Amino acid sequence: MPAALFPNGGGSRAASGESSSAASAQPSSQQQPAVITRGLVRNYSSFRSQLPVLKGFDMTAERGQIYALLGPSGSGKSTLVKLLMGRLSIHGGSCTVLGATPGTQGHPVPGSAIGYMPQDLALYGEFTTMETLRYFAMLNGMNDKQLNERADFLLRFLDMVHLKHRLVNAMSGGQQRRVSLAAALLHQPKLLLLDEPTVGVSSVLRARIWSHLLELVKTTDTTVIITTHYIDEARQADRVGMMGDGRLLVEDTPANLLRQYQRDSLEDVFLRVCQEAESSEEIADHVASLHEEQEESIAQHGGDPERAHRINSNDDDAKTPLLGASGARSDSKKVRSLVPTEAQARKDGICSRIGQGVKEYFYSFVRDARWAKPRNVKAMLWKNFTRLRRNYLLLLFQFLLPAVQIILFCTAIGPNPEGLHMAIVNHDAPGGFGDLYLSYLDSSTITQVPVASHDLGVAGVRAGDYWGVIDIGSNFTDDLILRFVNQTTVTPDIIIGSSINVTMDMTNQQVAIILEQKITEAFQTLVHTLLTLSGLDPELGDLPVRIMPPIYGEVNPRFTDFILPAMIINIAFAMSIGLTAMSFVLEKKEGLLDRTWAAGVSPGEVLIGHTLIQFCVLVVQLGLLLLFSLVVFSAPMEGSFILVLILSLLLGLAGMAFGLLISSVSKDEATAVQLALSSFYPVLLLSGVLWPVEAIPTGLNYISFILPTRWASDAMRSLMSRGWSLDHVDVWAGFVATIVCIVVLMILALRGISSRD
C-alpha cells in the first residue's frame, strides 16, 4: 500500500506498516533501519519566542539504500541533518541513527560512522587535495596505509589524479565539489549525509555524483541520505521523503509515489502533496479557531459551558459548537480546568523556554564532557599549523608586531621634548643676572626667541608661535641683590622687580610641566651661583624640604619606567586577542566546523588545537617583546625574570581566551573585529596603564576590578620596579586574577561554540 499523507506529521504510515509500538521496539542491528525518527521536534528559541523548525517529524531510512529528502529552502532539511549528526539537541520525539541516539556515549555518531558533505564546500583553501584527505583521515583514525589506498581509489574514481597536489582554492567549483565528496567517502562510513550536494553544479557533474552514489550502495552496505530541492533527480533514489513546514508529508519509493498520485514526474507529485497538506492545515486551523471561540465564550459566562452552549446555539445556525450540551454538562469541570488565564499561559511559556534553555545548556556540557582524544587534538594541531605556515607573511607580521609596538613606545614616549620656542623679553642691563639666568636654561629643550615687549610675546603665543613668554624686568639684577642682602627692608616693588614673570600656553600638560621644570631649575642654578660668589653655602638657596634617596625606583624617574611594565602586560593581552578572535568565524561561516563536528571532534578539542598552536606564536612574540624592553631599552628588572615571563604568558593566554570567546559568539568577521577593537581602549584606560587607578571614579573602579590587566599591571610593576616576589599580595593577586580570568573565559568560549552548533 502506498504511503499516506500526514500534514500534521504525527500519524503512522500505512506504507511502512509501522506503529508507535513497533517503533519503540529494538530489532537487531542487522534488520534495524539506519535512521528512525518518531515525532521529532526541534525549535530555535529566544527568551521571548520560539521558532519551530521540525514539528513531529517521522522518517525511516533503510540500510543500504539512497533516501532522498525533498523540500523547499527553509523547510528544515539542514536542521534534520545536524540532528542526525548529534550536533543539535532533540526537543521532542526520538531519533535513532545506526541503532542508538546520536551523541550517546560510545556511539560513533557523531564520529567515524558517518560521512558528511555540507551544502557549502566547507574545504580549507590552503590545503591541497591530498592534505584535505589526510586531515579527515586523521580525524577518523586511519593510518597512512589506509589513507593512501583509499586516496588512490577515490582520486581515480572521481577523476582527480591530476588534482592530487593542487590547492583547493586554485580549483574550479566542480573540482572542489568532488574533493568535498571524496572527503565524505574517504573512511567508508556506514551512513552518508549529503546536504544539497548538487546545488550550483552543472547537470553533467550532478549526473556523475548520482552515478557514484548508486554504485556505492550497490557495492557496500552504506546508507545515503541526500537532501535536495532538485525534485526530479530524486527518482534515482530507493526511497523519497517529501517534507514541508517541518513535517514529513509522505515517504515511499519513487515508483509508488508516481502511481499513487497518477503523475508523470516527482515534481507534480510534490506539488499535489503540498496542496493536500495546505488543505489539511486549513481544516486544522479552522477546528482550532472554533475551539478558541468556545473557550472564550465559556470564560465570558463565568466558566459555565452549558450556558455558553445555549447562547451560542441561538446566535447563529451557521456556527457549529465544538461541545454539545450533554457533553459539556458531563465534562464541565474538565473543560473549566483546561481554560488557562492569559497571564498563566504567558508564565508557562516563559518557564518552558527557560527550562528548555537550561536543558540545552547542560546537554551541551554533558555531550562534550569527555577526555580529549589524542588523534583529534593531533588533527587539530596539524590543521592549524598547516594553515599558519601557508600564510607565512601573516605569521611574520604576528611575530614582529608586539616588538614593533614596544619599540615605538620606548622611542616615542618618555624622552623630553626638544626645540620648544619661548619668547624672551629681557630688559635687564647687559651682562646682568638676567643674561646669566638665560644662559642656564636648557638649550636642548628651550629655544629662546628674543622679542621687544611682553605684548609681542603674548601675541606670538596666541598665534601659536611660542609656548610661553619669559619676562625679565629692567631692575632685575639690582632688585635681586636687595632681596637677598637687605631682607628686612624689602618692599613689594623689589619683590616684583626681582621676579621672573612667565606666561605660558598650558593646553599641553606634559609640555607645560617640562617647561616649568626647566625654568625652575635654571633659577635654582642661578641662586646657587650667586650664593657661591658671595662665599655662602649654596644649599641655603634650597627649599627646606629634603627628598631622601628613594626606597624603590630612581631619584629622577622616567615616565616610561611607570608605563612600561603595564604596557608589556597590555600588549601581550591585546595582541593575543588578535591571534584568536578570527579563529572560528570563517570556519563557522563556511561550514568547516560542521564537518569537524560530524567527525566526532568536541569543542574542547577544537579549543585545545587553536590554543596550543597560537601559544607557540605567543612565546615568540613575548620573547621579542621582553628582549627589546629589557635589553635594548634597559627597562628596570629588580625581581625574578621567570615570574615576569610566566605572568606575561598568562596574560597572553587570557587574551587568547578572550579572543576565542569573541570568535565563538561572532557570526561574521566584521562583528569579531568590532568586538576586539572596542575592548582595547576600555582595558587600556581602566587598568592603570596611563594613569593611576586611584584616580578612577568609584563607579568605573568597580569595572576596573574585574579586568585581569589591572591586577597583572600592578603585579608586573612590583616585580620589575620593586623586586617583590610571590609572597607579596600585589604579586600573587595578579597571578590569581589572571588564572581565574583564563578559566572563566575558556568556559564561556566552550559554551559559545557549543551553543552555536
XYZ file of C-alpha atoms in Angstrom, residues 1 85 123 125 248 344 353 397 426 465 489 496 507 517 570 586 654 677 680 687 716:
21
model
C 0.000 0.000 0.000
C 24.836 14.092 13.310
C 37.022 22.950 2.462
C 41.503 26.552 0.654
C 7.410 14.749 6.597
C -0.823 31.895 33.302
C 11.636 28.490 27.338
C 53.599 40.041 10.914
C 64.938 90.764 28.814
C 54.483 80.646 17.543
C 63.704 96.395 54.171
C 58.177 92.225 41.860
C 46.979 73.410 26.792
C 60.670 72.298 35.481
C 48.523 45.102 27.802
C 35.383 31.857 8.905
C 43.911 35.345 28.916
C 38.727 46.700 18.792
C 41.046 47.620 23.602
C 43.922 49.121 34.002
C 54.331 43.472 36.866
